Coordinates of C-alpha atoms and ligand atoms in Angstrom, one line a residue:
X1 CA -21.9 2.6 -13.5
X2 CA -22.0 -0.8 -11.8
X3 CA -23.1 -3.2 -14.6
X4 CA -25.8 -5.9 -14.4
X5 CA -23.2 -8.3 -13.0
X6 CA -22.4 -6.0 -10.1
X7 CA -19.0 -5.0 -11.5
X8 CA -17.9 -1.4 -11.0
X9 CA -16.3 0.4 -13.9
X10 CA -14.5 3.1 -11.8
X11 CA -12.8 3.2 -8.5
X12 CA -11.5 6.0 -6.2
X13 CA -8.9 4.8 -3.7
X14 CA -8.2 7.3 -0.9
X15 CA -5.0 6.0 0.5
X16 CA -3.7 5.0 -3.0
X17 CA -0.7 3.1 -1.6
X18 CA -2.6 1.1 1.1
X19 CA -1.8 -2.6 0.8
X20 CA -5.4 -3.5 1.5
X21 CA -6.7 -0.8 -0.8
X22 CA -4.5 -2.0 -3.7
X23 CA -5.5 -5.6 -3.2
X24 CA -9.1 -4.4 -3.6
X25 CA -8.2 -2.4 -6.7
X26 CA -6.4 -5.4 -8.2
X27 CA -9.5 -7.5 -7.8
X28 CA -11.7 -4.8 -9.5
X29 CA -9.3 -4.1 -12.4
X30 CA -8.9 -7.9 -12.9
X31 CA -12.7 -7.9 -13.5
X32 CA -14.2 -4.9 -15.3
X33 CA -13.0 -1.8 -13.7
X34 CA -11.4 0.4 -16.3
X35 CA -10.8 3.7 -14.5
X36 CA -9.0 4.2 -11.2
X37 CA -8.1 7.3 -9.2
X38 CA -5.3 6.8 -6.7
X39 CA -5.2 9.6 -4.1
X40 CA -2.3 9.8 -1.7
X41 CA 0.8 11.6 -0.5
X42 CA 3.7 10.0 -2.4
X43 CA 3.5 10.6 -6.2
X44 CA 6.3 8.1 -7.0
X45 CA 4.7 5.3 -4.9
X46 CA 1.3 6.1 -6.5
X47 CA 2.7 5.8 -10.0
X48 CA 4.2 2.5 -9.2
X49 CA 0.9 1.4 -7.7
X50 CA -0.7 2.4 -11.0
X51 CA 1.8 0.2 -12.9
X52 CA 0.8 -2.7 -10.6
X53 CA -2.8 -2.2 -11.5
X54 CA -2.0 -2.0 -15.2
X55 CA -0.3 -5.4 -14.8
X56 CA -3.4 -6.8 -12.9
X57 CA -5.7 -5.6 -15.7
X58 CA -3.7 -7.0 -18.6
X59 CA -4.5 -7.9 -21.3
X60 CA -7.3 -5.3 -20.8
X61 CA -6.2 -1.7 -20.1
X62 CA -7.0 0.6 -17.1
X63 CA -6.7 4.4 -17.0
X64 CA -5.0 5.4 -13.7
X65 CA -5.1 9.0 -12.5
X66 CA -3.0 10.1 -9.5
X67 CA -4.2 12.8 -7.2
X68 CA -2.4 14.5 -4.4
X69 CA -4.2 13.8 -1.1
X70 CA -3.0 14.5 2.5
X71 CA -5.4 13.5 5.2
X72 CA -3.9 16.1 7.5
X73 CA -4.6 18.9 5.0
X74 CA -8.3 19.2 5.7
X75 CA -8.9 22.4 3.6
X76 CA -8.0 20.5 0.4
X77 CA -10.4 17.6 0.8
X78 CA -13.5 19.0 -1.0
X79 CA -11.2 19.9 -4.0
X80 CA -9.7 16.4 -4.0
X81 CA -13.2 15.0 -4.2
X82 CA -14.2 17.4 -7.0
X83 CA -11.0 16.4 -9.0
X84 CA -11.8 12.7 -8.5
X85 CA -15.2 13.1 -9.9
X86 CA -14.1 15.4 -12.8
X87 CA -13.2 12.4 -14.9
X88 CA -16.6 10.8 -14.7
X89 CA -18.7 8.8 -12.3
X90 CA -17.1 7.0 -9.4
X91 CA -18.8 3.6 -8.8
X92 CA -16.8 2.6 -5.8
X93 CA -14.9 5.0 -3.4
X94 CA -12.7 3.3 -0.8
X95 CA -11.5 5.1 2.3
X96 CA -8.3 3.2 3.0
X97 CA -5.9 5.7 4.5
X98 CA -4.9 5.3 8.1
X99 CA -2.1 5.1 10.7
X100 CA -1.7 2.8 13.6
X101 CA 0.5 5.2 15.5
X102 CA 2.5 4.3 18.6
X103 CA 0.3 3.7 21.6
X104 CA 3.0 4.3 24.3
X105 CA 4.0 7.6 22.6
X106 CA 0.4 8.7 22.2
X107 CA 0.0 8.3 26.0
X108 CA 2.8 10.8 26.6
X109 CA 2.6 13.0 23.5
X110 CA -0.7 14.7 22.8
X111 CA 0.5 15.9 19.3
X112 CA 1.0 12.3 18.3
X113 CA -2.3 11.1 19.7
X114 CA -4.1 13.9 18.0
X115 CA -2.4 13.1 14.7
X116 CA -3.6 9.5 14.9
X117 CA -7.1 10.6 15.6
X118 CA -7.0 13.3 12.9
X119 CA -5.9 10.9 10.2
X120 CA -8.0 7.9 11.2
X121 CA -11.2 9.8 12.1
X122 CA -11.4 13.5 11.5
X123 CA -9.9 13.3 8.0
X124 CA -12.3 10.5 7.1
X125 CA -15.2 12.7 8.1
X126 CA -13.7 15.7 6.3
X127 CA -13.4 13.8 3.1
X128 CA -16.4 11.6 3.7
X129 CA -18.9 14.4 3.8
X130 CA -18.1 15.8 0.3
X131 CA -17.7 12.3 -1.0
X132 CA -21.2 11.4 0.2
X133 CA -22.6 14.5 -1.4
X134 CA -20.9 13.8 -4.7
X135 CA -22.2 10.2 -4.7
X136 CA -25.7 11.3 -3.7
X137 CA -25.7 13.8 -6.6
X138 CA -24.6 11.0 -9.0
X139 CA -27.4 8.8 -7.6
X140 CA -25.4 5.5 -7.4
X141 CA -22.2 4.0 -6.1
X142 CA -20.7 2.3 -3.1
X143 CA -18.6 4.0 -0.4
X144 CA -16.4 1.5 1.4
X145 CA -14.9 2.5 4.7
X146 CA -12.0 0.5 6.3
X147 CA -12.9 0.5 10.0
X148 CA -11.5 -2.1 12.3
X149 CA -12.5 -4.6 15.1
X150 CA -10.2 -2.3 17.2
X151 CA -13.0 0.2 17.2
X152 CA -15.6 -2.3 18.4
X153 CA -14.1 -2.6 21.9
X154 CA -10.9 -0.6 22.2
X155 CA -8.1 -2.4 24.0
X156 CA -5.5 -1.1 26.5
X157 CA -2.7 -1.9 24.0
X158 CA -4.0 0.4 21.2
X159 CA -6.9 2.5 22.5
X160 CA -6.0 5.7 20.7
X161 CA -6.2 4.0 17.3
X162 CA -9.3 2.1 18.6
X163 CA -11.0 5.3 19.7
X164 CA -10.4 6.8 16.3
X165 CA -11.8 3.7 14.6
X166 CA -14.8 3.7 16.9
X167 CA -15.6 7.2 15.8
X168 CA -15.0 6.4 12.1
X169 CA -17.2 3.3 12.4
X170 CA -20.1 5.3 14.0
X171 CA -19.8 8.0 11.3
X172 CA -19.7 5.5 8.4
X173 CA -22.6 3.5 9.9
X174 CA -24.7 6.6 10.3
X175 CA -23.8 7.8 6.8
X176 CA -25.0 4.5 5.4
X177 CA -28.4 5.1 7.1
X178 CA -28.5 8.7 5.9
X179 CA -27.9 7.6 2.3
X180 CA -30.5 4.9 2.2
X181 CA -32.9 5.5 -0.7
X182 CA -30.4 7.7 -2.5
X183 CA -29.0 4.9 -4.6
X184 CA -25.7 5.1 -2.7
X185 CA -24.6 2.2 -0.5
X186 CA -22.1 2.3 2.4
X187 CA -20.1 -0.7 3.4
X188 CA -18.3 -0.7 6.7
X189 CA -15.4 -3.2 6.8
X190 CA -14.1 -4.4 10.2
X191 CA -11.0 -6.5 9.6
X192 CA -9.0 -8.0 12.4
X193 CA -5.2 -8.2 12.2
X194 CA -4.2 -8.0 8.5
X195 CA -0.5 -8.6 7.6
X196 CA 0.5 -5.4 5.8
X197 CA 3.3 -2.9 6.3
X198 CA 1.1 -1.3 9.0
X199 CA 1.4 -4.3 11.2
X200 CA 4.8 -5.7 9.9
X201 CA 6.5 -4.9 13.2
X202 CA 3.9 -6.7 15.3
X203 CA 3.5 -10.4 16.2
X204 CA 0.5 -11.8 14.3
X205 CA -2.7 -11.8 16.3
X206 CA -5.1 -14.8 16.4
X207 CA -7.3 -15.1 13.3
X208 CA -4.9 -12.8 11.4
X209 CA -5.7 -12.5 7.7
X210 CA -4.2 -11.1 4.4
X211 CA -5.0 -8.1 2.2
X212 CA -6.2 -10.5 -0.5
X213 CA -8.8 -12.1 1.9
X214 CA -10.0 -8.6 2.9
X215 CA -10.2 -7.7 -0.8
X216 CA -12.3 -10.8 -1.6
X217 CA -14.7 -9.9 1.2
X218 CA -15.0 -6.3 0.1
X219 CA -15.7 -7.2 -3.6
X220 CA -18.5 -9.6 -2.4
X221 CA -19.8 -6.9 0.0
X222 CA -20.0 -4.4 -2.8
X223 CA -21.7 -6.8 -5.1
X224 CA -24.3 -7.9 -2.5
X225 CA -24.6 -4.4 -1.0
X226 CA -23.8 -5.5 2.5
X227 CA -23.7 -2.9 5.2
X228 CA -21.1 -4.3 7.6
X229 CA -18.6 -7.1 7.2
X230 CA -16.0 -8.6 9.5
X231 CA -12.8 -10.2 8.0
X232 CA -12.5 -13.0 8.7
X233 CA -16.3 -13.4 9.1
X234 CA -15.9 -15.4 12.4
X235 CA -14.8 -12.2 14.0
X236 CA -18.5 -11.1 14.1
X237 CA -19.2 -13.8 16.6
X238 CA -15.9 -13.4 18.5
X239 CA -16.5 -9.6 18.8
X240 CA -20.1 -10.0 19.9
X241 CA -18.8 -12.1 22.8
X242 CA -15.8 -9.9 23.6
X243 CA -17.9 -6.8 23.5
X244 CA -20.0 -8.1 26.4
X245 CA -17.2 -9.4 28.7
X246 CA -16.9 -7.6 32.0
X247 CA -14.1 -5.0 31.8
X248 CA -12.1 -6.7 34.6
X249 CA -12.0 -9.9 32.4
X250 CA -11.5 -8.1 29.1
X251 CA -8.5 -6.1 30.3
X252 CA -6.7 -9.3 31.3
X253 CA -7.0 -10.9 27.9
X254 CA -3.7 -11.2 26.1
X255 CA -4.8 -9.3 23.0
Ligands
NAP1 N1 -3.4 -3.9 8.6 C1 -4.4 -4.1 9.6 O1 -4.2 -5.0 10.4 C2 -5.7 -3.4 9.5 C3 -6.7 -3.9 10.3 C4 -8.0 -3.3 10.3 C5 -8.1 -2.1 9.6 N2 -7.0 -1.6 8.9 C6 -7.2 -0.3 8.2 O2 -7.1 -0.5 6.8 C7 -6.6 0.7 6.2 C8 -5.5 0.4 5.3 O3 -4.4 -0.2 6.1 P1 -3.3 -1.1 5.4 O4 -3.2 -2.3 6.3 O5 -3.5 -1.2 4.0 O6 -2.0 -0.2 5.8 P2 -0.9 0.6 4.8 O7 -0.5 -0.3 3.7 O8 0.1 1.1 5.8 O9 -1.8 1.8 4.2 C9 -2.1 3.0 4.9 C10 -2.4 4.0 3.9 O10 -2.7 5.2 4.6 C11 -2.0 6.3 4.0 N3 -1.8 7.5 4.8 C12 -1.3 7.5 6.1 N4 -1.3 8.8 6.5 C13 -1.8 9.5 5.5 C14 -2.0 10.9 5.3 N5 -1.7 11.8 6.3 N6 -2.6 11.4 4.2 C15 -2.9 10.5 3.2 N7 -2.7 9.2 3.3 C16 -2.1 8.7 4.4 C17 -0.7 5.7 3.6 O11 -0.1 6.5 2.6 P3 1.6 6.6 2.5 O12 2.0 5.5 1.6 O13 1.8 8.0 2.0 O14 2.1 6.4 3.9 C18 -1.2 4.4 3.0 O15 -1.8 4.6 1.7 C19 -6.3 1.7 7.4 O16 -7.3 2.6 7.6 C20 -6.1 0.7 8.6 O17 -6.4 1.4 9.8 C21 -5.8 -2.2 8.8

């Protein structure tokens, strides 16, 4: 249960090795979060993520459970959610899995394009529906969804990823409205370029940020029950201008 200071006691991280997700988890365990479920594909990487969280919690202790979760294995998603809630209430659930994919390949190879859309959008819906049901039944909690500014106005350079994030953003925003009055809060997070292993091969974009800065914004967003945040926050203004540029101008921008 989130205490009077707005500090969650338990966290479910779907995408348990995500750099942004783990930066958020570190912030929470450094405060009062004492139970974390890390769900992901690689048990060895998940266990070492658990050790990192134990170090961040010290001298307090944190109970870390590792769960197998593959976004592409849709039939397993409801059971993953059941297992995550079997250990007790989940105060914050963070959907942090995702792939950037290769845009040029996605334009030639439908399998690749569909995989990007399946991980970034379909899987988030597939796991998001049972997650929302479990949170609604519990009557409290925050569901945090890592969307992207890439979904606000998809660009030529990564429109397959952008299309998936646009779908995810619409789903999460609608879910937030559907859950109003249930005690459950949905936070849609729209970061710009974040320096993580997902973007390590790319030149940094203007207004690029760090996983730690995204974590700070998410922790505050959960505390104040915000519905949508941009990281950095100035991107809200930037995107509201970019969204309305004529296409002929927008497509010429070097972004
Ligand atoms: N970095 C950015 O610039 C940026 C900007 C805006 C939004 N975001 C979003 O933020 C989220 C986290 O990204 P990040 O920067 O933290 O990248 P990251 O460190 O590469 O994390 C991506 C996560 O997705 C997981 N994943 C990928 N495919 C999966 C699958 N089939 N099943 C289960 N898990 C899978 C990865 O697990 P493995 O370790 O098993 O690969 C990893 O935990 C993503 O949704 C991303 O789109 C990132």
